[in-house]
XYZ file of C-alpha atoms in Angstrom:
493
model
C 0.000 0.000 0.000
C 1.383 3.419 -0.913
C 2.723 5.587 1.880
C -0.022 8.132 1.429
C -2.789 5.510 1.309
C -2.234 4.546 4.935
C -2.899 8.147 5.898
C -5.938 8.633 3.700
C -7.507 5.477 5.078
C -8.006 6.171 8.757
C -10.827 6.340 11.209
C -12.981 8.805 9.306
C -13.759 5.968 6.892
C -14.939 3.656 9.628
C -18.393 5.136 10.201
C -21.613 5.099 8.191
C -21.797 8.312 6.199
C -24.605 10.474 4.874
C -23.595 12.368 1.748
C -26.415 14.929 1.863
C -24.285 17.915 2.827
C -26.722 20.551 3.916
C -25.725 21.924 7.308
C -22.882 22.524 9.699
C -21.561 20.066 12.239
C -22.410 19.667 15.914
C -21.880 22.835 17.904
C -18.967 22.412 20.290
C -18.915 26.034 21.342
C -21.683 28.408 22.391
C -23.195 30.733 19.818
C -21.601 33.723 21.478
C -18.137 32.178 21.410
C -18.222 30.814 24.962
C -17.478 27.162 25.560
C -20.279 24.691 26.136
C -20.071 21.487 28.130
C -18.093 18.899 26.251
C -17.309 15.225 26.275
C -15.068 13.137 24.081
C -17.379 11.922 21.269
C -15.282 8.917 20.297
C -14.004 5.673 21.748
C -10.450 6.915 22.266
C -9.009 5.335 19.114
C -9.282 8.428 16.941
C -6.884 7.322 14.221
C -6.994 3.577 13.855
C -4.385 1.521 11.998
C -4.771 1.340 8.216
C -7.527 -1.068 7.265
C -9.190 -2.425 4.175
C -11.339 0.088 2.365
C -14.245 -2.319 2.560
C -15.129 -0.688 5.881
C -16.122 2.543 4.141
C -19.786 3.454 4.561
C -22.236 3.983 1.740
C -22.966 7.604 0.829
C -26.756 7.548 1.039
C -29.171 8.142 3.848
C -29.607 5.202 6.241
C -32.680 3.169 5.342
C -32.895 4.462 1.776
C -33.431 1.520 -0.598
C -30.991 1.074 -3.452
C -32.622 2.687 -6.501
C -33.268 0.593 -9.546
C -31.372 1.023 -12.803
C -34.140 3.028 -14.404
C -33.978 5.687 -11.673
C -30.315 6.491 -12.409
C -30.426 6.424 -16.206
C -30.116 10.189 -16.710
C -27.899 11.070 -13.746
C -24.375 12.411 -14.231
C -21.659 9.864 -13.535
C -18.580 10.443 -11.348
C -15.825 7.976 -12.219
C -13.248 7.188 -9.540
C -10.081 6.794 -11.610
C -8.355 5.703 -8.390
C -10.565 2.650 -7.791
C -8.906 1.746 -4.487
C -10.672 4.689 -2.861
C -14.126 3.923 -4.243
C -16.266 4.342 -1.105
C -19.194 2.106 -2.076
C -18.957 -1.634 -1.697
C -19.489 -4.302 -2.817
C -20.744 -3.007 -6.183
C -19.007 -0.966 -8.878
C -21.586 1.837 -8.993
C -23.776 3.628 -6.475
C -26.387 6.355 -6.624
C -25.504 9.157 -4.198
C -27.841 11.835 -2.867
C -26.259 15.261 -2.431
C -27.367 18.821 -1.727
C -28.268 19.757 -5.340
C -29.503 16.328 -6.393
C -28.286 12.852 -7.249
C -25.337 11.444 -9.187
C -23.960 7.999 -9.873
C -20.524 7.201 -8.481
C -18.666 4.424 -10.282
C -15.281 2.752 -10.454
C -16.009 0.979 -13.764
C -13.532 2.467 -16.226
C -15.629 1.263 -19.139
C -17.848 4.321 -18.639
C -14.937 6.707 -19.076
C -15.928 7.826 -22.593
C -19.672 8.022 -21.929
C -21.385 11.374 -22.414
C -22.959 11.088 -18.942
C -19.547 10.669 -17.267
C -19.008 14.252 -16.193
C -16.082 13.978 -13.790
C -13.043 11.810 -13.139
C -11.914 11.636 -9.497
C -8.228 11.054 -8.766
C -6.354 10.305 -5.557
C -3.162 12.339 -5.691
C -0.807 9.723 -4.260
C -1.892 7.277 -6.988
C -1.828 9.802 -9.847
C 0.857 8.994 -12.402
C 1.394 11.206 -15.418
C 2.224 8.170 -17.556
C -1.163 6.612 -16.730
C -3.341 9.699 -17.239
C -6.554 8.936 -19.188
C -5.779 10.685 -22.464
C -7.144 12.113 -24.624
C -8.895 14.283 -22.098
C -12.575 14.713 -22.980
C -13.898 18.260 -23.220
C -17.093 17.630 -21.261
C -15.335 16.103 -18.248
C -13.954 17.743 -15.128
C -10.911 16.316 -13.371
C -11.199 16.331 -9.564
C -8.256 15.772 -7.238
C -8.352 14.450 -3.669
C -4.892 14.809 -2.156
C -4.656 15.432 1.560
C -0.974 14.419 1.574
C 2.199 16.469 1.273
C 4.348 16.643 -1.895
C 6.448 13.782 -0.542
C 3.874 11.471 -2.146
C 3.670 13.199 -5.524
C 5.789 16.205 -6.409
C 4.028 16.740 -9.742
C 1.081 18.292 -7.895
C 3.242 20.958 -6.245
C 3.956 22.617 -9.580
C 1.687 24.869 -11.595
C 1.601 22.578 -14.665
C 0.665 19.648 -12.432
C -2.063 21.149 -10.273
C -3.634 23.064 -13.171
C -4.436 19.773 -14.849
C -7.353 19.581 -12.429
C -10.580 21.540 -12.152
C -11.590 20.761 -8.566
C -9.436 19.995 -5.541
C -9.634 18.749 -1.980
C -6.256 19.281 -0.313
C -4.854 20.384 3.035
C -4.856 23.990 1.807
C -7.604 26.360 2.914
C -7.494 27.720 -0.651
C -8.539 24.432 -2.261
C -12.117 23.969 -3.398
C -12.958 21.513 -0.620
C -10.404 22.329 2.113
C -9.046 19.669 4.491
C -6.585 21.562 6.733
C -7.956 20.073 9.981
C -8.134 16.484 8.767
C -6.237 15.276 11.871
C -8.203 17.286 14.434
C -11.490 15.655 15.534
C -12.645 18.657 17.558
C -11.932 20.934 20.490
C -12.493 18.152 23.035
C -9.480 16.364 21.555
C -7.338 19.353 22.496
C -8.738 19.680 26.008
C -7.702 16.244 27.245
C -6.035 16.733 30.629
C -2.244 16.737 30.710
C -0.349 14.468 33.140
C 0.651 16.189 36.403
C 4.033 17.889 36.313
C 5.086 15.853 39.349
C 4.584 12.671 37.346
C 6.716 13.979 34.516
C 9.374 15.114 36.973
C 9.541 11.558 38.301
C 10.170 10.230 34.813
C 12.930 12.772 34.356
C 14.599 11.480 37.512
C 14.539 8.025 35.923
C 16.695 9.297 33.084
C 14.257 10.485 30.430
C 15.055 13.612 28.421
C 12.765 16.665 28.361
C 12.354 16.356 24.609
C 10.968 13.482 22.487
C 11.610 12.705 18.816
C 9.743 9.834 17.141
C 10.331 9.462 13.399
C 11.021 6.443 11.236
C 10.692 8.136 7.847
C 14.076 9.709 7.233
C 15.458 11.960 4.478
C 12.083 13.605 3.855
C 11.648 16.872 1.898
C 11.670 18.983 5.097
C 15.072 17.492 5.991
C 14.048 17.454 9.666
C 16.748 15.044 10.833
C 19.558 17.463 9.993
C 18.042 20.062 12.325
C 17.395 17.572 15.132
C 20.948 16.255 14.910
C 22.253 19.775 15.487
C 19.757 20.410 18.306
C 20.975 17.277 20.090
C 24.316 18.978 20.619
C 22.685 21.440 23.021
C 19.865 19.582 24.807
C 19.048 15.923 25.556
C 16.601 14.392 23.073
C 15.177 10.875 23.349
C 14.810 9.598 19.776
C 12.863 6.362 19.391
C 12.243 5.962 15.674
C 14.635 4.783 12.997
C 15.802 8.374 12.421
C 18.611 9.360 14.844
C 17.567 6.568 17.199
C 19.251 6.596 20.591
C 16.616 4.752 22.686
C 14.248 1.801 22.278
C 10.531 1.921 22.912
C 9.683 -0.360 25.842
C 7.867 -3.160 23.957
C 8.228 -4.800 20.518
C 4.619 -3.881 19.673
C 5.327 -0.180 20.184
C 8.491 -0.514 18.122
C 6.330 -1.445 15.116
C 6.359 1.659 12.913
C 2.658 1.157 12.108
C 1.797 1.682 15.772
C 3.530 5.067 15.817
C 0.864 6.621 13.561
C -2.082 5.441 15.660
C -3.780 6.452 18.882
C -2.696 3.256 20.598
C -3.394 3.723 24.349
C -0.106 2.159 25.430
C 1.844 4.342 23.037
C 0.001 7.503 24.124
C 0.636 6.729 27.779
C 4.336 6.415 27.052
C 4.551 9.562 24.903
C 2.700 11.629 27.511
C 5.703 11.364 29.839
C 7.504 14.025 27.831
C 6.952 17.745 28.346
C 8.102 18.640 24.817
C 7.675 16.821 21.503
C 9.690 17.621 18.405
C 6.917 17.958 15.814
C 8.448 18.364 12.366
C 6.318 17.734 9.277
C 7.723 15.794 6.341
C 7.261 18.802 4.043
C 6.767 22.544 4.396
C 3.436 23.672 2.939
C 0.882 26.248 4.054
C -1.885 24.584 6.119
C -0.245 21.132 6.012
C -0.588 19.965 9.625
C -0.675 16.333 10.738
C -0.845 14.225 13.870
C 2.748 15.290 14.573
C 1.276 18.617 15.686
C -2.121 17.674 17.103
C -1.161 14.549 19.039
C 1.286 16.305 21.406
C -1.375 18.919 22.100
C -3.861 16.137 22.804
C -1.383 14.625 25.294
C -0.539 17.913 26.984
C 2.995 18.165 25.602
C 4.280 21.340 23.983
C 4.993 20.877 20.259
C 8.358 22.190 19.121
C 7.179 22.661 15.586
C 8.375 23.171 12.059
C 5.930 22.725 9.231
C 3.076 24.869 8.008
C 4.184 28.524 7.805
C 0.558 29.437 8.566
C 0.282 27.236 11.646
C -0.376 30.184 13.992
C -3.704 30.749 12.252
C -4.943 27.383 13.543
C -3.627 27.300 17.097
C -6.107 27.297 20.048
C -4.530 30.488 21.370
C -1.444 32.588 20.726
C 0.679 30.810 23.340
C 0.422 27.057 22.729
C 3.322 26.095 20.471
C 7.069 26.692 20.104
C 8.017 27.499 16.515
C 11.499 26.415 15.516
C 11.767 29.167 12.923
C 11.356 31.821 15.633
C 14.888 31.018 16.853
C 18.066 32.032 15.113
C 19.808 28.737 15.840
C 19.247 25.293 17.386
C 21.332 26.439 20.346
C 18.989 29.355 21.066
C 15.992 27.015 20.801
C 17.626 24.581 23.231
C 18.211 27.380 25.721
C 14.543 28.383 25.602
C 13.299 24.817 26.063
C 15.641 24.405 29.009
C 14.259 27.622 30.538
C 10.672 26.384 30.252
C 11.650 22.982 31.565
C 12.958 24.564 34.760
C 10.083 27.043 35.213
C 6.761 25.289 35.762
C 4.746 28.497 35.796
C 6.075 29.579 32.403
C 5.665 26.067 31.011
C 2.029 25.821 32.075
C 1.194 28.957 30.085
C 1.602 26.786 26.990
C -1.171 24.475 28.243
C -3.688 27.185 29.115
C -5.865 26.152 26.154
C -6.850 23.035 28.104
C -8.656 25.122 30.713
C -12.280 26.368 30.367
C -12.247 29.375 28.055
C -8.664 28.634 27.010
C -9.420 28.127 23.305
C -9.681 31.716 22.152
C -8.942 31.429 18.423
C -12.303 32.146 16.797
C -10.963 31.192 13.368
C -10.204 27.686 14.626
C -13.568 27.410 16.392
C -15.461 28.585 13.312
C -13.514 26.265 11.011
C -14.348 23.237 13.151
C -17.968 24.263 13.532
C -18.680 24.905 9.861
C -16.670 22.240 8.069
C -18.941 19.885 6.150
C -17.086 16.694 7.070
C -16.089 15.124 10.324
C -13.500 12.867 11.936
C -15.232 9.849 13.483
C -18.460 11.843 13.570
C -21.593 9.808 12.726
C -23.561 13.015 12.061
C -21.291 14.157 9.228
C -19.845 12.564 6.096
C -16.187 11.653 6.104
C -14.225 13.857 3.756
C -14.051 11.191 1.062
C -17.828 11.015 0.692
C -18.073 14.756 1.278
C -15.732 15.526 -1.606
C -17.641 13.131 -3.827
C -20.847 15.065 -3.145
C -19.019 18.360 -3.658
C -18.039 17.190 -7.164
C -21.589 15.940 -7.809
C -23.066 19.316 -6.868
C -20.535 21.113 -9.063
C -21.395 18.947 -12.059
C -25.132 19.379 -11.534
C -24.647 23.164 -11.459
C -22.484 22.993 -14.588
C -25.131 20.960 -16.393
C -27.796 23.529 -15.498
C -25.587 26.346 -16.772
C -24.922 24.492 -20.026
C -28.643 23.871 -20.566
C -29.444 27.524 -19.875
C -26.785 28.604 -22.386
C -28.080 26.153 -25.005
C -31.636 27.468 -24.569
C -30.579 31.109 -24.918
C -27.021 31.330 -26.292
C -27.305 35.003 -27.130
C -28.329 36.048 -23.654
C -26.695 33.543 -21.312
C -22.973 32.790 -21.637
C -21.678 29.254 -21.263
C -20.036 28.287 -17.944
C -16.380 29.196 -17.592
C -14.038 26.298 -16.725
C -12.873 26.185 -13.115
C -9.107 25.564 -12.952
C -7.099 24.579 -9.851
C -4.283 26.931 -8.820
C -0.822 26.444 -7.264
C -2.186 27.873 -4.008
C -4.198 24.653 -3.676
C -0.917 22.970 -2.677
C 1.496 25.862 -2.029
C 4.665 23.869 -1.293
C 7.985 25.562 -2.080
C 11.199 23.903 -3.230
C 12.587 21.640 -0.461
C 15.328 23.295 1.597
C 17.840 21.902 4.122
C 16.666 21.494 7.683
C 19.914 23.065 8.877
C 22.630 24.907 7.004
C 22.684 25.608 3.271
C 22.484 23.458 0.168
C 26.093 24.348 -0.673
C 27.263 22.812 2.620
C 25.639 19.444 1.878
C 27.796 16.836 0.051
C 26.624 15.859 -3.425
C 26.197 12.214 -2.379
C 23.894 13.155 0.519
C 20.721 11.032 0.301
C 18.365 13.982 0.952
C 20.014 16.106 -1.730
C 20.015 13.285 -4.248
C 16.450 12.188 -3.616
C 14.221 15.155 -2.845
C 15.647 17.953 -4.964
C 15.735 15.609 -7.945
C 12.173 14.444 -7.294
C 10.972 18.027 -7.037
C 12.313 18.930 -10.472
C 11.192 15.651 -11.985
C 7.690 16.473 -10.744
C 7.812 19.709 -12.709
C 8.950 17.817 -15.785
C 6.051 15.381 -15.534
C 3.530 18.196 -15.225
C 5.000 20.019 -18.212
C 5.106 16.864 -20.305
C 1.523 15.876 -19.527
C 0.292 19.407 -20.218
C 2.061 19.279 -23.564
C 0.480 15.938 -24.388
C -2.996 17.309 -23.670
C -2.639 20.504 -25.677
C -0.156 19.706 -28.470
C -1.139 17.279 -31.233
C 2.428 16.584 -32.315
C 3.498 15.813 -28.755
C 0.587 13.416 -28.391
C 2.190 11.194 -31.012
C 5.389 10.840 -28.968
C 5.874 8.133 -26.405
C 5.332 9.817 -23.081
C 8.336 8.459 -21.226
C 10.717 9.134 -24.092
C 9.556 12.731 -24.040
C 9.798 12.948 -20.251
C 13.307 11.469 -20.277
C 14.423 14.006 -22.858
C 13.128 16.932 -20.765
C 14.593 15.554 -17.550
C 18.056 15.022 -19.066
C 18.083 18.597 -20.356
C 17.022 19.859 -16.933
C 19.813 17.961 -15.158
C 22.383 19.482 -17.513
C 21.266 22.931 -16.395
C 21.294 22.325 -12.622
C-alpha cells in the first residue's frame, strides 16, 4: 500500500456516512463564542491503523433503498479513476444523494468515454502522469483528492501539475474543498487533561530527556533530521524511531512503525511522559498539519514545531506552540526549552488552552464548527464522501448552466471552466533542515532524492500538459519525451 494511502484510510472511513451535505456540524462552542459542556465523542481510538477500504460506509441516507437502474439512467456519472478509494462496496456503482440532487458514483472504467460521465476523481498519491486517461474529454472535469504532502507526488506541487485539475480537496484552505484540519477531531481532543508535572518530573529522575523525537521516515523533503541532529548537541533528546535513534521503545509492539501513527493507548501513555515533543512535518506547505502537531497537544505536551508557515492561524490560542523558525539557531531554541523545563509556571502557560475558556482562536472554532465533514463523527460525512458530493453538486450546477446557455445562447454565456491553482498545494522547493544546500555533500541522500524528485515532478507536469494541448506531442511516447526533458534539466542544474 502506498505511503499516502495509509494516511488517507483512517478512522474517518470507519463510520456510516450520509452524503447529503446541507448543514454545519455539531456545535462544540456556544453561539456567542463561549465554551459549552463537552465530552469526548469517540471511543479513544481516533486514528486507527490502516484497514481495508471495505469498511467505508455507503454515501446515502440510512434506510434508503438502493434505486433501480431506471432511476439512475439520466444522472451524471462520477468515475473514480483511483478505484482503491471507491467508497461504495461491494458493487461498482452507487447512486448518491447530495445537496443539489443525485449522481452515480462508479469505479467501472468502461464508462470513461460516456457522455454522462461528467467527472473523473483522482487520488493524488496514486496519480501517475504516464497513466493519465488521455485524450482528455472536453465535457469532463478532473477532480483531485490529495490530503498528503508533496512527498507522495511532487508533480502536484507545480503549476503545470495542479492546473491539470478543475476541482481539488487538499490540506490547503485555498482548495475547493479544504481539508486543513483532517487530523483534528474537535476541540475536546485538544482539552484532554495533561499528566501532572510531578509525574513527569519523576520520569525525568529516571533518566528520560525533556524532549521526544519519534520518526522512522528519514530523508524527507523537510530534511528534519539534519536540524534535530544539530539540536541534540545542546539539549538531551530521546529519539525512538529509525531516524537518529538513541533509545528503544519499551515493547516490541510499540516498536512497530505502524503503531507510531495510531492512537494506541499504550503508546500515548508512554509519549505523555515528555513535556516537549519535536513535531516536524515531512514537508513545508501552508496549512499542512498532521498528527505530529495535534497529538502532542492532545497529550498535553508542547509541540516544538516546524511545518506549516501558517500554523499560527490554527492554534487554540497565541501561546500554545514553540516554533522552531522563531529562533536564530538550534542552540537558542535549546536554551529556551531548558528555561521552560525549569520554570513550571512559564511552562504551564503553553497548556492554558486546556482550561475552560482557554481556546480563544475564533478562526479555529469557526472552522471546526462549519466544516462539512467530520473525523469519526456519525452526524457528518467523512471527507471522502463529502468531496464526492461536492463534485456531484458542481457537475449538476455545470449541467444547469450548459442547458441555460443552449436554450438562450445570445443572452446567457456558457459556464467558464474552473481551474485549480498552485495555491491549492502551495509547497515551495525543499530546503535543508539546517545549514545551506552548498554545505551538503553531493552524495547526501536527501540532496540526491528530494531535490531531484521536485524537479522531476515539474517535468512530468510540463510533459503531460504538452500531451494534452499539443497534437504533435501526443504522437510521442510519453516516457521518451519525459526522459528528454529531464536530461536537459539535469544538464542545467
